[in-house]
Coordinates of C-alpha atoms in Angstrom, one line a residue:
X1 CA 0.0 0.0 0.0
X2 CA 1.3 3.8 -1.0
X3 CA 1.7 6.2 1.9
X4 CA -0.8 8.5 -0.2
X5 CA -3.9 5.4 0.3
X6 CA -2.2 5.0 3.5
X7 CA -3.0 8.5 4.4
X8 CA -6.1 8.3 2.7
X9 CA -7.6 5.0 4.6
X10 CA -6.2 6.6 8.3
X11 CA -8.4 10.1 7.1
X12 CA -11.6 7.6 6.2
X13 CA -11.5 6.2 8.9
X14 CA -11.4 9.2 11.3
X15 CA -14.1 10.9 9.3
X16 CA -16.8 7.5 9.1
X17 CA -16.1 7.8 13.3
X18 CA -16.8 11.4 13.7
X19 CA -20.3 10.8 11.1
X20 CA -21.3 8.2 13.4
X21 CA -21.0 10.2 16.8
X22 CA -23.0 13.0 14.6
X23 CA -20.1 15.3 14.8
X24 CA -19.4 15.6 10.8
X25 CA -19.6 19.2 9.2
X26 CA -20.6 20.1 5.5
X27 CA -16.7 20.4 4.2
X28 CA -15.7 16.9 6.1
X29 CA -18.5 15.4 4.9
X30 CA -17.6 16.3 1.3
X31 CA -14.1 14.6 1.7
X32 CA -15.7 11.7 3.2
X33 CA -17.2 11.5 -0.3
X34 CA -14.4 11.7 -2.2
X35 CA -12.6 8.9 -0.6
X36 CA -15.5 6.6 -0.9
X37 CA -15.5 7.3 -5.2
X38 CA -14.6 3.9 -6.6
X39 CA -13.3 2.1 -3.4
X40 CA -15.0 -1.1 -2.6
X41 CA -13.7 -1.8 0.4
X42 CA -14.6 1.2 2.0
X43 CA -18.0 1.5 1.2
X44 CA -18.5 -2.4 2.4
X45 CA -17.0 -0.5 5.7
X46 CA -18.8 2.1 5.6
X47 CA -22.3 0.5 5.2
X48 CA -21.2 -1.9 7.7
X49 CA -20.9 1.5 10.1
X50 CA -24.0 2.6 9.4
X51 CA -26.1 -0.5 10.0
X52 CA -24.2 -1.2 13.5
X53 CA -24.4 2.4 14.5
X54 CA -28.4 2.6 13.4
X55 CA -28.6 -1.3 15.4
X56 CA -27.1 0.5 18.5
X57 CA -29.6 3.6 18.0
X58 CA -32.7 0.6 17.9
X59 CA -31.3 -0.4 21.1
X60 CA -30.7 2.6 23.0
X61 CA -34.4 3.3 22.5
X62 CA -36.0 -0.2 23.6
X63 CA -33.2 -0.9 26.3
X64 CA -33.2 2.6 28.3
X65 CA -32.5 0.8 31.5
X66 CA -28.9 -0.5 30.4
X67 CA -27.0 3.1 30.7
X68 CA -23.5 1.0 30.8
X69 CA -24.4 1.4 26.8
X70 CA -24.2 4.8 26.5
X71 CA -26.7 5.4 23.7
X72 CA -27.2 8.9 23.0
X73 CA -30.8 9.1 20.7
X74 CA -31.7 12.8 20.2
X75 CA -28.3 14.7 20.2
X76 CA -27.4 14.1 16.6
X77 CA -25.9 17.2 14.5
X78 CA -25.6 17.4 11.4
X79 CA -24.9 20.6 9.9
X80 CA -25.5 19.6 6.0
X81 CA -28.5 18.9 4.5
X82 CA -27.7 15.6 3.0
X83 CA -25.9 13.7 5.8
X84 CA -25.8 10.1 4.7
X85 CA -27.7 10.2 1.3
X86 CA -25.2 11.6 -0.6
X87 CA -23.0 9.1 0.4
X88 CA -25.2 6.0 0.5
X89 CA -26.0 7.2 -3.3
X90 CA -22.0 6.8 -4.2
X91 CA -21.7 3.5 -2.4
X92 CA -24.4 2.1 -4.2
X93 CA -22.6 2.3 -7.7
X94 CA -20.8 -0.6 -6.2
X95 CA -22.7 -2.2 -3.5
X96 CA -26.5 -2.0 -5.0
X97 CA -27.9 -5.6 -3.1
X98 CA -26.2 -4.3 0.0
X99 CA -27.9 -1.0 0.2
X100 CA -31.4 -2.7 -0.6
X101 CA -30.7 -4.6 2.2
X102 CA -29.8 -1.8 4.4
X103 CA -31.9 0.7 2.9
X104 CA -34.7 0.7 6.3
X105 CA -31.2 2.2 8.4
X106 CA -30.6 4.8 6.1
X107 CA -34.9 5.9 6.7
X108 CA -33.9 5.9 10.2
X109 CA -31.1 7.9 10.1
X110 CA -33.2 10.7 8.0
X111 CA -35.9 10.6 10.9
X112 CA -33.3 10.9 13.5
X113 CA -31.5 14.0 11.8
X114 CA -35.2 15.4 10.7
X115 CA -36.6 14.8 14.4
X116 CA -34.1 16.0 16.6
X117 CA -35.4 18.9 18.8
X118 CA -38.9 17.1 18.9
X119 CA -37.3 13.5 20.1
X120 CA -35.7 15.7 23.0
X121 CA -38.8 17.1 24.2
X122 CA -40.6 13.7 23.9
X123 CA -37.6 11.2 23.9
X124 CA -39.4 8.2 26.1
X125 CA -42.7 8.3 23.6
X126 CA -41.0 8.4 21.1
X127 CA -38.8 5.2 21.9
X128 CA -42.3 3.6 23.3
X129 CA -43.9 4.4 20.0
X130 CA -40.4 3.0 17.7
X131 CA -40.5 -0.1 19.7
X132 CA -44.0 -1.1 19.5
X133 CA -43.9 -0.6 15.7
X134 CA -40.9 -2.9 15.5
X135 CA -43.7 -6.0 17.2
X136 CA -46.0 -8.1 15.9
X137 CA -48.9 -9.5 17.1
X138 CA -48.0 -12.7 17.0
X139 CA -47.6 -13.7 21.0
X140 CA -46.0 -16.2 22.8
X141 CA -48.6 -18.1 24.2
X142 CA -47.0 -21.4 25.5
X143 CA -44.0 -23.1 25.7
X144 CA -42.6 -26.8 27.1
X145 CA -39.0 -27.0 28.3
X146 CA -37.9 -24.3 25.9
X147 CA -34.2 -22.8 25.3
X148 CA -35.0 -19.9 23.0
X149 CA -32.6 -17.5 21.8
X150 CA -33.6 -13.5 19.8
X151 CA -31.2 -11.3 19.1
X152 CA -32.0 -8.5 20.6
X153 CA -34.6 -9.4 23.8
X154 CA -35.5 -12.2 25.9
X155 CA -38.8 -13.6 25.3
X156 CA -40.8 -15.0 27.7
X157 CA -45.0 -16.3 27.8
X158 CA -47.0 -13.2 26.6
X159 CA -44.2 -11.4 24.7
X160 CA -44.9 -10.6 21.4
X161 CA -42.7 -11.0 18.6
X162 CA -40.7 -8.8 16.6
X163 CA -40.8 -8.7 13.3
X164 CA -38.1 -10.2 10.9
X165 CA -35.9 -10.8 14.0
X166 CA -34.1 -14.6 13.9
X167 CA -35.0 -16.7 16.9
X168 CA -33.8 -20.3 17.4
X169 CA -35.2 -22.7 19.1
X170 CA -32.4 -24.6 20.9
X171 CA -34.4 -27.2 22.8
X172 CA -38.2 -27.5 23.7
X173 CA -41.8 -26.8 22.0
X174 CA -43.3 -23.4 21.8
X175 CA -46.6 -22.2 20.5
X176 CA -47.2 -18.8 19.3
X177 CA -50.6 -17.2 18.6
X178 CA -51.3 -14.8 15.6
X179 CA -53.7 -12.3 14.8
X180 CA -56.3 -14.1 12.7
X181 CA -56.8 -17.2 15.3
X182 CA -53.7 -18.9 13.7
X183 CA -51.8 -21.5 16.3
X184 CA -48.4 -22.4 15.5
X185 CA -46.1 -25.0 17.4
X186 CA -42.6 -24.8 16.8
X187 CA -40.7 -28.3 17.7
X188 CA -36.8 -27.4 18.6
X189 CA -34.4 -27.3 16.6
X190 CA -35.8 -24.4 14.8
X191 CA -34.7 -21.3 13.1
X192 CA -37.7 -19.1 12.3
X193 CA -38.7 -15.5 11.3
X194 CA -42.6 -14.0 12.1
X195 CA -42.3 -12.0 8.4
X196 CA -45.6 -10.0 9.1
X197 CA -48.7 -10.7 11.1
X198 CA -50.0 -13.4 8.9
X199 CA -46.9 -14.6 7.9
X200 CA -43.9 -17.0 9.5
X201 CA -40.7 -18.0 7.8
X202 CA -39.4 -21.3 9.0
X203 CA -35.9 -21.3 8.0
X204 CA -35.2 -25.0 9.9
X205 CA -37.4 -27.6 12.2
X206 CA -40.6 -28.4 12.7
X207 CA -43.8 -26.4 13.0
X208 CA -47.5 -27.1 13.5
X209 CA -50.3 -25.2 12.1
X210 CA -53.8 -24.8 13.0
X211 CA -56.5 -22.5 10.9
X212 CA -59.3 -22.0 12.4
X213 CA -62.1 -20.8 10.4
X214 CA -61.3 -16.8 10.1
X215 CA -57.4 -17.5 10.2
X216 CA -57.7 -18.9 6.3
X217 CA -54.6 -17.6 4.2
X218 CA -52.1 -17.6 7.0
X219 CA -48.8 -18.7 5.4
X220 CA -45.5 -20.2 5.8
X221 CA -42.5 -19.7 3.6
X222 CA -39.3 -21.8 3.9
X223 CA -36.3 -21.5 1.8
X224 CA -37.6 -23.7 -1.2
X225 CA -41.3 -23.2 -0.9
X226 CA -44.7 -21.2 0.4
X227 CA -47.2 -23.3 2.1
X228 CA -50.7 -20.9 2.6
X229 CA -53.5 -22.1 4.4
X230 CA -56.9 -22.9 3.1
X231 CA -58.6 -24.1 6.5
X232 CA -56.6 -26.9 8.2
X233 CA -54.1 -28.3 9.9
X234 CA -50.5 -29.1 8.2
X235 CA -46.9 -29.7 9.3
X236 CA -44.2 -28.2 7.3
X237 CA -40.7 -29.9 8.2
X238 CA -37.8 -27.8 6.7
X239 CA -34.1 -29.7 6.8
X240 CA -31.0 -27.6 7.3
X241 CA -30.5 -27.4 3.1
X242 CA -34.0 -25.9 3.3
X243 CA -35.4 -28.5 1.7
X244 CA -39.2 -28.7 3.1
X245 CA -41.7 -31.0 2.9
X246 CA -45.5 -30.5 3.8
X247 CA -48.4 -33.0 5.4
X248 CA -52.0 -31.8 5.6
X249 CA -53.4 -33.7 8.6
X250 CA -57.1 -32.3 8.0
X251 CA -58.7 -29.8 5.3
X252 CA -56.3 -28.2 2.7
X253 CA -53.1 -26.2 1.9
X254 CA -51.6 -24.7 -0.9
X255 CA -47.9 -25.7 -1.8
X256 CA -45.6 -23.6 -4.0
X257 CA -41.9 -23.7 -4.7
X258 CA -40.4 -20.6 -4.8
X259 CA -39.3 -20.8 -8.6
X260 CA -43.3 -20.7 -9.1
X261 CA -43.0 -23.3 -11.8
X262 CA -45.6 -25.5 -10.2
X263 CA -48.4 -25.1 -7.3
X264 CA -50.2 -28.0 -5.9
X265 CA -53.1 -28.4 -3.3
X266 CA -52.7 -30.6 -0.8
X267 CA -55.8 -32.5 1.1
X268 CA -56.1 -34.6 3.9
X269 CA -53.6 -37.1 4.0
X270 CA -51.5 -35.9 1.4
X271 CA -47.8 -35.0 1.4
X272 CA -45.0 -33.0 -0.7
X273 CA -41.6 -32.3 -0.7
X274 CA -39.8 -29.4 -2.6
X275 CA -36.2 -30.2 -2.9
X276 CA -33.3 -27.5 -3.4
X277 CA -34.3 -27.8 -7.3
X278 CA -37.5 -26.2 -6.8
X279 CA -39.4 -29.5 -8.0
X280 CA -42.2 -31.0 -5.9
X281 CA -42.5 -34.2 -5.5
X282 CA -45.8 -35.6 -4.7
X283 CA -46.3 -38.2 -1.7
X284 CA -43.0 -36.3 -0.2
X285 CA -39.6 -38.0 -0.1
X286 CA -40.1 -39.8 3.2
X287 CA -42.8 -40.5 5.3
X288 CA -43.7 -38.1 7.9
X289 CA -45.1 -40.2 11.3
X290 CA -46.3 -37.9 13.8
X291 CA -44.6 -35.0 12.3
X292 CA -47.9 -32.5 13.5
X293 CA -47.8 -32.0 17.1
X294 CA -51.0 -31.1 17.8
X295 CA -50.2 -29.4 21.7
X296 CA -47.8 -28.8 24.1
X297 CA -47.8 -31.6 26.3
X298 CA -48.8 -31.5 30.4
X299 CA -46.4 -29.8 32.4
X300 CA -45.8 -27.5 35.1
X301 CA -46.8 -23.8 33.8
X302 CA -45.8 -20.9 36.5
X303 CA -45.5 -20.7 40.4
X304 CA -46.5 -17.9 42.3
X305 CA -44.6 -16.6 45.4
X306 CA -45.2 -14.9 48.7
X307 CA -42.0 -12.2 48.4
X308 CA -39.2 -10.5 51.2
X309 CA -39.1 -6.5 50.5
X310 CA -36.1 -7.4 48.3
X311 CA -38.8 -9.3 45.7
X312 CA -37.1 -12.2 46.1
X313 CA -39.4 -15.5 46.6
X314 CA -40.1 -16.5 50.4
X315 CA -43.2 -19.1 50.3
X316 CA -44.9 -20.9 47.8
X317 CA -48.0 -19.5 47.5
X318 CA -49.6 -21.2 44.3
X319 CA -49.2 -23.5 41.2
X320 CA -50.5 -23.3 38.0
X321 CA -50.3 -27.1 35.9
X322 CA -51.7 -28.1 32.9
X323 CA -53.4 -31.0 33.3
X324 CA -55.1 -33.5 30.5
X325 CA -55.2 -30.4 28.3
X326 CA -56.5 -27.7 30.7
X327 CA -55.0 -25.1 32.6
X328 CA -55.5 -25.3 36.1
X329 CA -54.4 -23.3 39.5
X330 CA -53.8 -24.8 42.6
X331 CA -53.4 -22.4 46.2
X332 CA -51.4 -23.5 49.4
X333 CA -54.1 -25.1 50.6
X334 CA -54.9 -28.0 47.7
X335 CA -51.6 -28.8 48.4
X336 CA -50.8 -32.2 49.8
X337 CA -47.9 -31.6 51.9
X338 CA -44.9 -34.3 52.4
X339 CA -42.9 -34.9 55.9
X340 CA -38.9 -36.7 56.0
X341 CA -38.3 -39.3 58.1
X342 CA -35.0 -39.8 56.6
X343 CA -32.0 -38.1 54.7
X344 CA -28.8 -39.2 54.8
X345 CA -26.7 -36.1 52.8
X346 CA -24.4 -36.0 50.0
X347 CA -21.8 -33.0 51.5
X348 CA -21.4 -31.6 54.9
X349 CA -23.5 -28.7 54.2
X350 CA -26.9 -30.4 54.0
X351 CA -29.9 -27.8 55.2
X352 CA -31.0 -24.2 54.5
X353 CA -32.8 -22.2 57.0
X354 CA -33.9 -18.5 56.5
X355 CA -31.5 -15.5 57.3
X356 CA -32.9 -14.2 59.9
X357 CA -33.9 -17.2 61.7
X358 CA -32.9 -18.0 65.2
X359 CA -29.1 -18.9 65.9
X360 CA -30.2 -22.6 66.7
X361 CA -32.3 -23.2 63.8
X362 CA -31.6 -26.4 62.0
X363 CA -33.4 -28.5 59.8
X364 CA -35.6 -31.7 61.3
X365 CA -37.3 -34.4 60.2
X366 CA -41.3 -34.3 60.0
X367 CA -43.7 -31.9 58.0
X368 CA -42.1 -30.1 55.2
X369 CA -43.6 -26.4 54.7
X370 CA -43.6 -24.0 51.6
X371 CA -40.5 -21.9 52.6
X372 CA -38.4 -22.3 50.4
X373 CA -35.2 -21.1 52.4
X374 CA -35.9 -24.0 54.7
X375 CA -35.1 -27.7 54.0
X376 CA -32.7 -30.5 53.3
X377 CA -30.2 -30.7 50.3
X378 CA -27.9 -32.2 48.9
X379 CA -29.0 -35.7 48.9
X380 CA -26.9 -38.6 48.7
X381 CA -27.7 -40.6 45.8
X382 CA -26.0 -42.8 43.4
X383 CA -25.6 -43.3 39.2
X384 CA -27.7 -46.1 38.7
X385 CA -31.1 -46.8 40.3
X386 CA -30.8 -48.5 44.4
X387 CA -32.0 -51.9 44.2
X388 CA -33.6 -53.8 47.6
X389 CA -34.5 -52.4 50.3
X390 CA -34.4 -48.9 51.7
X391 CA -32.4 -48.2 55.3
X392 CA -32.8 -45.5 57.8
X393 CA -30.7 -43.9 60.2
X394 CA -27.6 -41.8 60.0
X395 CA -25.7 -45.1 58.2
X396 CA -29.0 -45.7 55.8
X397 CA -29.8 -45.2 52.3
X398 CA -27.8 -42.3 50.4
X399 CA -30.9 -39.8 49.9
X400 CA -34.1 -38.9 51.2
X401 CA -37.5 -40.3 52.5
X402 CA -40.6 -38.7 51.8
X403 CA -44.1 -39.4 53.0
X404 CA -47.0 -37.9 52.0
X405 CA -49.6 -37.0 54.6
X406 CA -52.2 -38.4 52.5
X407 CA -52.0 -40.5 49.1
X408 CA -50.9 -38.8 45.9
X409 CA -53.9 -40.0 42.9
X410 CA -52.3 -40.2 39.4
X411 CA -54.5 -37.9 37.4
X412 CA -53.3 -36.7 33.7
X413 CA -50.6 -34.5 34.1
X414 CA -48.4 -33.7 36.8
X415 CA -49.3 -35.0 40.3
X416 CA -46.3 -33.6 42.1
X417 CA -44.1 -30.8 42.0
X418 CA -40.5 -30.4 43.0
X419 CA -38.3 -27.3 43.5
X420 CA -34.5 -27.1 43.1
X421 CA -32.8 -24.1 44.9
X422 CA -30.5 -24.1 42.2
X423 CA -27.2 -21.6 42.7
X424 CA -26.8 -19.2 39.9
X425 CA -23.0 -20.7 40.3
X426 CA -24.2 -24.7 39.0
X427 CA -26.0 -25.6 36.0
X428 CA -28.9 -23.6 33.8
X429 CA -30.6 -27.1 33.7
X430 CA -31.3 -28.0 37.0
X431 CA -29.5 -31.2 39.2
X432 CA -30.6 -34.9 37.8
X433 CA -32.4 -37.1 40.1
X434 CA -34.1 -40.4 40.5
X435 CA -37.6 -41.1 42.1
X436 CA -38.8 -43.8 43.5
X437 CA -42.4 -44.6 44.3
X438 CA -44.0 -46.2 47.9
X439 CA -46.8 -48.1 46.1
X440 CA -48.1 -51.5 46.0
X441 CA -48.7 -51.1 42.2
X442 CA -46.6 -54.6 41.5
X443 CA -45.0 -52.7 38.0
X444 CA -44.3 -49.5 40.0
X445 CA -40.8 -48.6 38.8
X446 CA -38.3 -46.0 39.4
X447 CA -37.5 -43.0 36.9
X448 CA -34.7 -40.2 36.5
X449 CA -35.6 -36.5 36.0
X450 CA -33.2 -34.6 33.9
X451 CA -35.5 -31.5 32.5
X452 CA -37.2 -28.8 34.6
X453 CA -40.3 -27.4 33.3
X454 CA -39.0 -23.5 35.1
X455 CA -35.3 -24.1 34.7
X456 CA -32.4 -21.3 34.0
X457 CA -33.4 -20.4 31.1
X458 CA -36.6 -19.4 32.1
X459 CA -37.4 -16.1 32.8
X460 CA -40.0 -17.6 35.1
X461 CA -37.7 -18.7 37.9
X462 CA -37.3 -16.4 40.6
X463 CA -34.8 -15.6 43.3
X464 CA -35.0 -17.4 46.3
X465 CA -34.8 -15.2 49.9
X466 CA -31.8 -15.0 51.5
X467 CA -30.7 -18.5 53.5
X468 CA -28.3 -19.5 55.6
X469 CA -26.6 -22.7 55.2
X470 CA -26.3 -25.7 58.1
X471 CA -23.3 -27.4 58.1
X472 CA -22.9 -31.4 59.5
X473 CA -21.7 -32.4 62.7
X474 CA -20.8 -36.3 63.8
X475 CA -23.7 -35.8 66.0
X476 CA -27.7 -37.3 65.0
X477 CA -30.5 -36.7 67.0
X478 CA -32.5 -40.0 68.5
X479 CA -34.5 -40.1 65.3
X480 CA -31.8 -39.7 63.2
X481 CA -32.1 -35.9 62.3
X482 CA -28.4 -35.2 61.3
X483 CA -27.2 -31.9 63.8
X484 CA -25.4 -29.1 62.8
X485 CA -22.3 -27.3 63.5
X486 CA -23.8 -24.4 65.1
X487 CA -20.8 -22.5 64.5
X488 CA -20.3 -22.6 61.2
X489 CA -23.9 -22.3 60.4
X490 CA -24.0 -18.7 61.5
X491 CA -23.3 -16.7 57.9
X492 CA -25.6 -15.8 55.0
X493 CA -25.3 -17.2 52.1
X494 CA -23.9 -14.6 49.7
X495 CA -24.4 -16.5 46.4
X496 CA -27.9 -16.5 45.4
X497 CA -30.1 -19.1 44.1
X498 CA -32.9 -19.5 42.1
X499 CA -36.1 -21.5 42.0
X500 CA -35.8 -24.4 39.5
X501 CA -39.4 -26.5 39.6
X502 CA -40.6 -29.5 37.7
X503 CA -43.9 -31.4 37.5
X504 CA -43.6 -35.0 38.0
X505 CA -46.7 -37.3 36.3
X506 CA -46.5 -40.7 38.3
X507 CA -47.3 -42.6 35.0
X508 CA -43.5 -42.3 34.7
X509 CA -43.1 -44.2 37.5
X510 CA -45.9 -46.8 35.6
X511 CA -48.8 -45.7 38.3
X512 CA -51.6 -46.9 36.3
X513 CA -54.3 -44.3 36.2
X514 CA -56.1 -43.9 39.5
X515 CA -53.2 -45.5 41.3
X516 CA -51.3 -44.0 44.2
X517 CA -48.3 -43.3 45.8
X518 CA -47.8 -42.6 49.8
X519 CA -44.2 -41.3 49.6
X520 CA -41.0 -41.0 47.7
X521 CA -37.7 -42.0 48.0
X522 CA -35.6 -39.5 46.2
X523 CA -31.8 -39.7 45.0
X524 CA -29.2 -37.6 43.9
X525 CA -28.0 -38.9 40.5
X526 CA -24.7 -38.5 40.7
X527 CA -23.8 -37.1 37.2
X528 CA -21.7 -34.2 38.2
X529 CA -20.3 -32.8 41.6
X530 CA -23.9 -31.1 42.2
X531 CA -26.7 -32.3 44.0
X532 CA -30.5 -31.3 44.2
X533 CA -31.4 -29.0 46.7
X534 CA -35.5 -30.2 47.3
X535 CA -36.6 -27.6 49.2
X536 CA -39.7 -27.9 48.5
X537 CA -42.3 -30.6 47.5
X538 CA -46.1 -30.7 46.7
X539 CA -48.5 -33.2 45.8
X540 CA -51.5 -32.5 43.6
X541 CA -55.4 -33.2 44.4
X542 CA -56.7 -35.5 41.5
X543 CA -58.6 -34.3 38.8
X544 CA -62.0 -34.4 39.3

């Protein structure tokens, strides 16, 4: 490289900082111009600026509560009348597919420059009013076990979308609701778009569609094909190639590659694929079993929590569990509540107790309560399942013994629910553990529980209060309660913790419908150096 382009790169540089902080004057701006005149590179650069610089603008105004970002909105200058149009119009001699692309930044930029004294006055509206426009109406209505990832904001049930942002799906089932009646059920992995209000883009995965009647026309596009809806329900699988194929499961759809060369309609039963050639093939180029998932299965939906001043969750106050299909909310008092009669723990530190409980307090056997700063953990445990029987007392059985106060009815759904107090310093997942169920059920087996329905990446799981934690002594009490070390039991607990919770359905544990369980053995899996911490356990009323 020449000194001169040297020279020339250093000064295009310093001016393409100076536009972006809003600094740039009439003459810099017309030397900014010249060096962009026939370079490539710099106008890729350039454009690059000015879509990163208009992404942090966006961002400023949803996110005003993150000031480490220093976003400044309304003090743009610019003292000449064409700020970034006259350049944009040089860079796109060269760069025409990239402008198109960016072309909605350069709009913003204009409304900034055009707008500036009236966003001052009316800066917080005016971000409201940006961000609103930038959502759909498509909502988040439901979602099972679910890792999903947006660019820009977490999404939780209730959020609405935002339109053309790129969301994966990293693990779970979500359903989103859209404007007409539409019900779509994403099954993970999937990479998807919402493109308008009547519109998705599935990019990769699986996805469900219902149509009610008023919802007809709805589409979804995928990389090789549009699939619009004529009153049904369909599945459109799209592979990482973006090869797609389509299944009507009742009514019809409409299936179009995107070369437009062909257009079928589908009815019920049939099937298509549209390869990477644009061709469909009738009948589809495999057989799709049970590709439409047609709901999100039973599971565990919220909790609600009595709170400390510090909003952090104290007490379990209620539960709300879909069961055979229905949503339904349970207060403390349906709740069929458990006592230990034995735990034999995995560490030395084996109880939590609240902050600002007595010196003494310690954790005993007998009726567990809904505080969730007070109970056993760390459970002892083991890999595979215990076989024979269980033994109590301070040399017993690695884990814990659970007894309901009256039986536990398996009903669809969950029957029981579970909460981790899981340190925001172990796993976004939750600790693995294995049940095993007191019933005379002769085919009663045990079962391991890996996924949380609230889990870390949740925004549902809340804070736990502030705990102290009881440390073991050599010492047991007469009915075995291990005793503390009152002396080292004295400090808060400085790390915080969250509530991980997860409904357990005794047909896992091959309860036969109607059956019942009186208690729980429960067992630390042992599948990494972290235990559950079960501070607190319900059991469910059956459904009547």
């Amino acid at each position: 490289m020449s000194d001169n382009n040297q020279k020339n790169d250093e000064e295009f540089r310093r001016l393409l900082s100076r536009l972006a902080e809003g600094s740039l004057d009439k003459a810099d701006a017309e030397v900014l111009e010249s060096l962009l005149i026939n370079q490539p590179e710099r106008q890729a650069l350039y454009l690059e600026t000015m879509w990163l610089d208009a992404s942090l603008i966006e961002l400023g105004g949803v996110h005003n509560s993150a000031p480490e970002l220093k976003v400044i909105r309304a003090q743009r200058k610019y003292s000449f009348p064409f700020s970034g149009w006259a350049l944009t119009a040089i860079a796109l001699s060269c760069l025409v597919v990239t402008v198109l692309l960016t072309f909605p930044v350069f709009e913003q930029r204009k409304q900034f420059a055009e707008n500036e004294s009236a966003e001052q006055a009316v800066e917080s509206t005016t971000g409201r009013k940006n961000h609103d426009e930038l959502l759909s109406e498509a909502i988040l209505i439901a979602g099972h076990r679910t890792v999903l990832r947006g660019s820009s904001s977490p999404i939780s049930i209730g959020s609405r979308f935002r339109f053309a942002e790129h969301y994966m799906l990293q693990e779970g089932l979500i359903k989103i609701l859209f404007a007409s009646g539409a019900e779509v059920i994403l099954s993970a992995p999937a990479q998807f778009q919402v493109v308008d209000n009547e519109k998705l883009a599935v990019n990769l995965g699986n996805c469900s569609v219902y149509a009610p009647a008023g919802a007809e026309g709805f589409e979804v596009t995928t990389p090789t094909s549009e699939v619009i809806d004529l009153g049904t329900r369909f599945s459109v699988e799209v592979a990482e190639d973006g090869a797609s194929s389509v299944s009507v499961v009742d009514g019809e759809a409409e299936v179009t590659p995107l070369s437009k060369s062909q257009k079928r309609t589908l009815f019920k039963g049939d099937s298509a694929y549209v390869g990477t050639d644009l061709h469909i093939l009738e009948g589809g180029e495999k057989p799709q079993v049970d590709a439409y998932v047609a709901s999100i299965p039973d599971r565990l939906i919220a909790y609600e929590t009595i709170q400390d001043k510090l909003g952090q969750a104290k007490e379990l106050s209620s539960l709300t569990v879909q069961r055979g299909g229905v949503s339904r909310t349970y207060h403390r008092d349906d709740f069929i509540l458990p006592g230990i009669n034995h735990f034999r723990p995995q560490t030395n530190v084996f109880g939590v107790v609240p902050a600002n409980s007595p010196p003494d307090e310690f954790n005993r056997f007998g009726s567990m309560n809904l505080l969730f700063a007070s109970g056993f953990i760390n459970p002892g445990g083991q890999k595979d399942y215990f076989e024979g029987d269980f033994i109590s007392g301070k040399d017993g059985t690695p884990g814990m013994n659970i007894v309901f106060d009256q039986p536990v009815i398996n009903s669809p759904g969950p029957d029981i629910v579970i909460f981790d107090a899981q340190s925001i310093a172990h796993s976004l997942e939750g600790d693995v553990f294995h049940l095993y169920p007191h019933s005379s059920h002769p085919n009663a087996h045990p079962a391991t529980f890996m996924k949380y329905d609230i889990d870390g990446y949740s925004a549902d799981a809340q804070f736990m209060t502030g705990c102290r934690l009881i440390h073991l002594s050599q010492a047991f009490a007469e009915d075995g309660t291990p005793l503390p070390k009152f002396g080292r039991s004295q400090l808060i607990n400085r790390v915080p913790s969250r509530m991980f919770a997860i409904g357990i359905d005794l047909d896992d544990m091959n309860i036969p419908p109607g059956g019942s369980i009186t208690g729980l053995f429960l067992q630390d899996a042992q599948d990494d150096k972290d235990c559950i911490d079960p501070v607190v356990i319900v059991g469910l009323p059956p459904v009547k």
